[in-house]
CSV table of C-alpha atoms in Angstrom, one decimal:
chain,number,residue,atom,x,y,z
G,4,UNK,CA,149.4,73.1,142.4
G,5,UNK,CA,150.7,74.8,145.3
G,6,UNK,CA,154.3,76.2,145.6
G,7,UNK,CA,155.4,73.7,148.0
G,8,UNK,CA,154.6,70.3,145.6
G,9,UNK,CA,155.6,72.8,142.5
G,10,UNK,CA,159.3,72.8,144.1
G,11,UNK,CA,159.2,69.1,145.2
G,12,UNK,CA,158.1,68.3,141.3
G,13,UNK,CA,161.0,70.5,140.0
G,14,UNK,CA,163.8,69.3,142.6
G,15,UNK,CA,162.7,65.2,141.5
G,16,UNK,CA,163.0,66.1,137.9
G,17,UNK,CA,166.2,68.3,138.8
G,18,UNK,CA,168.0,65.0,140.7
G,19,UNK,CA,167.2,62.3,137.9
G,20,UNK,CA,168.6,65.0,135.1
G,21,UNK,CA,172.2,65.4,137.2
G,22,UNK,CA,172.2,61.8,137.8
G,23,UNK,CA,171.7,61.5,133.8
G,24,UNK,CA,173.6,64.4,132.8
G,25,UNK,CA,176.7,63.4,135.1
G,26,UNK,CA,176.7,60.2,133.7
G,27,UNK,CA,176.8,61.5,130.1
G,28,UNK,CA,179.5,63.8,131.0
G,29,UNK,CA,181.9,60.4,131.6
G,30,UNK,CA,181.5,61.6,135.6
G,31,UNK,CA,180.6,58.1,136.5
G,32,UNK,CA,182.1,57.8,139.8
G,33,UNK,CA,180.2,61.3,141.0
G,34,UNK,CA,177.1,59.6,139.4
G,35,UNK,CA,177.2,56.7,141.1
G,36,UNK,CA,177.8,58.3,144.5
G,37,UNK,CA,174.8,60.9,143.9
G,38,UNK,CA,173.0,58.0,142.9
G,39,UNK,CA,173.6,56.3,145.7
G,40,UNK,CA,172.5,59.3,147.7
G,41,UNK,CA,168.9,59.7,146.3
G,42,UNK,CA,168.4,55.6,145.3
G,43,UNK,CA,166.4,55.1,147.9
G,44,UNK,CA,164.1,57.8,146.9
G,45,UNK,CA,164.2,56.6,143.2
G,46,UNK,CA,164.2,53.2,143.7
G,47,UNK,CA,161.3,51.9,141.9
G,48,UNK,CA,162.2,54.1,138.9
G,49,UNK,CA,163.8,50.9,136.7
G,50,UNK,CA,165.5,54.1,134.7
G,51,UNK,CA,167.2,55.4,137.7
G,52,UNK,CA,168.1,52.5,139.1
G,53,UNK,CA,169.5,51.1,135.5
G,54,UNK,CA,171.5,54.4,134.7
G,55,UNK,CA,172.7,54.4,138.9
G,56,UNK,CA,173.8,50.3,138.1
G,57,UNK,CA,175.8,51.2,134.8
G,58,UNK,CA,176.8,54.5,136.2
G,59,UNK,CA,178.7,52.1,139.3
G,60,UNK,CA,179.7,49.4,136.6
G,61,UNK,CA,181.8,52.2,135.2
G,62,UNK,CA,183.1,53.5,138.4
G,63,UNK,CA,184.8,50.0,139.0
G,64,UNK,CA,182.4,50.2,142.2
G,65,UNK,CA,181.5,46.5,141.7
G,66,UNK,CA,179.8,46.2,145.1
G,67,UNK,CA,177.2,48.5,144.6
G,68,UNK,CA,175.9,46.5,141.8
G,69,UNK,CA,174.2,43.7,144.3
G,70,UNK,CA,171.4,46.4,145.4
G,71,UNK,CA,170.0,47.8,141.8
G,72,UNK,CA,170.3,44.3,140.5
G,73,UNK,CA,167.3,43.1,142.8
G,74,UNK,CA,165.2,45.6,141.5
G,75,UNK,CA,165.2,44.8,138.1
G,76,UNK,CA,162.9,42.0,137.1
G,77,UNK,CA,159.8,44.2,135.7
G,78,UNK,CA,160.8,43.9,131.6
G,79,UNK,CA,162.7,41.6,129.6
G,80,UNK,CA,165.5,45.3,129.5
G,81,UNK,CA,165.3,45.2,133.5
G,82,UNK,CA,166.0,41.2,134.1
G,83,UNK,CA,168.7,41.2,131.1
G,84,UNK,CA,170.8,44.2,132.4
G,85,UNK,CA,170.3,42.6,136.2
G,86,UNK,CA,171.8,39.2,135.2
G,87,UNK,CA,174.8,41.2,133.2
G,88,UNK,CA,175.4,43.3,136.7
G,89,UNK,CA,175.3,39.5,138.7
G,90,UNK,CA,177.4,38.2,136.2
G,91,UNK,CA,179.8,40.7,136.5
G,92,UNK,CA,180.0,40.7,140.6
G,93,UNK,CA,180.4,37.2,140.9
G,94,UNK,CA,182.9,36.8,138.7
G,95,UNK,CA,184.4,39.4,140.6
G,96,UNK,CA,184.2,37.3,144.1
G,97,UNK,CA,185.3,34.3,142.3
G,98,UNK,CA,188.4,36.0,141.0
G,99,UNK,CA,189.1,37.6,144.9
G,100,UNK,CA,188.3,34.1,146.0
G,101,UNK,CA,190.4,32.1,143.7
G,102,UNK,CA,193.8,34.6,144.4
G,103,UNK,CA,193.4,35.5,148.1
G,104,UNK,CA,192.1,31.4,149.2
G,105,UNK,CA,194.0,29.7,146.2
G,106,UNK,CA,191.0,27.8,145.3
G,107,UNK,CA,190.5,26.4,141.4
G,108,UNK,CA,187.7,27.7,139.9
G,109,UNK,CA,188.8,26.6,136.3
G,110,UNK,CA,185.7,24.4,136.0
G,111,UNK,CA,183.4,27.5,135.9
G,112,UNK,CA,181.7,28.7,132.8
G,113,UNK,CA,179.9,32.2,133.4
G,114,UNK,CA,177.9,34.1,131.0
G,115,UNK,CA,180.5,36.1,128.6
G,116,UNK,CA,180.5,40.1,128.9
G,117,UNK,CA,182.0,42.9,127.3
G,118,UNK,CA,183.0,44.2,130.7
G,119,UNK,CA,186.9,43.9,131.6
G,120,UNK,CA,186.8,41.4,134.0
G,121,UNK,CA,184.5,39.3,132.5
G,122,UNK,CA,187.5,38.8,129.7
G,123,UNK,CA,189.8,38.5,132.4
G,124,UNK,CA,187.4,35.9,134.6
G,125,UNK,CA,187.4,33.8,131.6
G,126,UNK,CA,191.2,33.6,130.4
G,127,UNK,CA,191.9,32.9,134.3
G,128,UNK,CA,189.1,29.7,134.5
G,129,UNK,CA,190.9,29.0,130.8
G,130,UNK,CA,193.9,29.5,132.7
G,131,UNK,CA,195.2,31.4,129.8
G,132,UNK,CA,197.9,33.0,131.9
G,133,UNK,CA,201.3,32.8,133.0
G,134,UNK,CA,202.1,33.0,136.4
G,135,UNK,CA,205.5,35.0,137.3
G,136,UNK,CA,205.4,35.3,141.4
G,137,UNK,CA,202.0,36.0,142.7
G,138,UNK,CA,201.0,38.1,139.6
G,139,UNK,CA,198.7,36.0,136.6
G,140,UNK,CA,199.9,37.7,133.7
G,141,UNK,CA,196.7,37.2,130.7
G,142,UNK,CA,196.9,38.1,127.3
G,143,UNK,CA,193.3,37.4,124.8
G,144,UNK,CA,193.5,35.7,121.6
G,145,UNK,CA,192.5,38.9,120.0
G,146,UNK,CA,195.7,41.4,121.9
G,147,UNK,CA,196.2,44.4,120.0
G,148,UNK,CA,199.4,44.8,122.3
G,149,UNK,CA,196.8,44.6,125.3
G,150,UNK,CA,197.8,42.7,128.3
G,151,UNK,CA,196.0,42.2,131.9
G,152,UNK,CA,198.2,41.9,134.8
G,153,UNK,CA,195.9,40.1,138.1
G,154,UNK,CA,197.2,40.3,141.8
G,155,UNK,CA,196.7,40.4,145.4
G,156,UNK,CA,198.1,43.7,146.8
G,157,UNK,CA,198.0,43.9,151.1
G,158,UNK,CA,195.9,47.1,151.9
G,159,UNK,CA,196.4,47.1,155.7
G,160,UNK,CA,194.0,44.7,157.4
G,161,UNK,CA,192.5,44.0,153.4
G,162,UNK,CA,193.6,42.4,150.5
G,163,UNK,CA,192.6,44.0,147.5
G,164,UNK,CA,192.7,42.1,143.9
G,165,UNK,CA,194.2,44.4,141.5
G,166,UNK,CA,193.7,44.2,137.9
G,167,UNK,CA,196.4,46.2,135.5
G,168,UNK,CA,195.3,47.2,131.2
G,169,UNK,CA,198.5,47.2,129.6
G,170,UNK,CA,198.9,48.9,126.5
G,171,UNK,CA,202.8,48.0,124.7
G,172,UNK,CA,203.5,47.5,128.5
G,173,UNK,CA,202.4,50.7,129.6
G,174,UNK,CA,199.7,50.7,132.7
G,175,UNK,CA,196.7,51.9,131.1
G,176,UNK,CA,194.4,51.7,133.4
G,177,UNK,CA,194.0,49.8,136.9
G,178,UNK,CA,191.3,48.3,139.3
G,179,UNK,CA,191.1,47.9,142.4
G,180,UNK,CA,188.4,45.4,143.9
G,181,UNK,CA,188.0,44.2,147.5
């Protein structure tokens, strides 16, 4: 093996191990982002592209879901984990849809996922909320003092929808989706 294909060798196996060990470390956002940087390199590696998907998922960078999602159709693993990534981003559009055009979309039934705003997507289209000026305030059957706050918030020229964990009304965590 010569030097040259020895290095390319070691530098492949070196950029699928940070994308792995950076998602391991909780560094999802920087994963996602790398990932992003080398997918089209790795793209037909259903590993990569699954780890670079989740790795995204957890970043709340929702968008970038759309292009691992078409890769993954090879195994009964790759189609499963590409419908939970469409699920997710669609119910994401709905939800901008729904707030920023005020269109009903309580007739929808999605797929249920574990994923935050899957539960929120479903106690909206249950319209499980109460509605206190332009903020849908939700709260699941199964609380534990957790509540999800859902609104439009102007981000110059964009409108981003903004989604609020409450803990014992404490702001746990928040998303922001465009």
């Amino acid at each position: 093996m010569t030097a040259l294909l020895l290095a390319t060798t070691l530098l492949d196996a070196g950029s699928l191990e940070k994308i792995y060990t950076l998602y391991n470390q909780k560094h999802y956002k920087q994963a996602c982002q790398y990932g992003l940087h080398i997918f089209n390199k790795y793209k037909k590696n259903s590993k990569f592209v699954m780890l670079y998907g989740f790795s995204c998922l957890k970043a709340d960078y929702i968008d970038r879901l759309a292009v691992p999602l078409t890769g993954l159709r090879a195994t009964k693993s790759e189609r499963a984990n590409a419908s939970y990534f469409a699920t997710i981003l669609l119910q994401k559009k709905l939800l901008y849809h729904a707030l920023i055009d005020n269109v009903d979309i309580s007739y929808l039934v999605l797929p249920k996922t574990d994923y935050v705003l899957s539960k929120v997507f479903d106690l909206f289209t249950q319209k499980a909320y109460k509605k206190v000026d332009d903020k849908f305030y939700l709260k699941p059957e199964e609380a534990n003092g957790i509540l999800y706050v859902l609104y439009i918030q102007p981000y110059g020229k964009i409108k981003k929808m903004v989604l609020e964990e409450r803990l014992e009304g404490n702001i746990i965590k928040t998303h922001k989706y465009w």
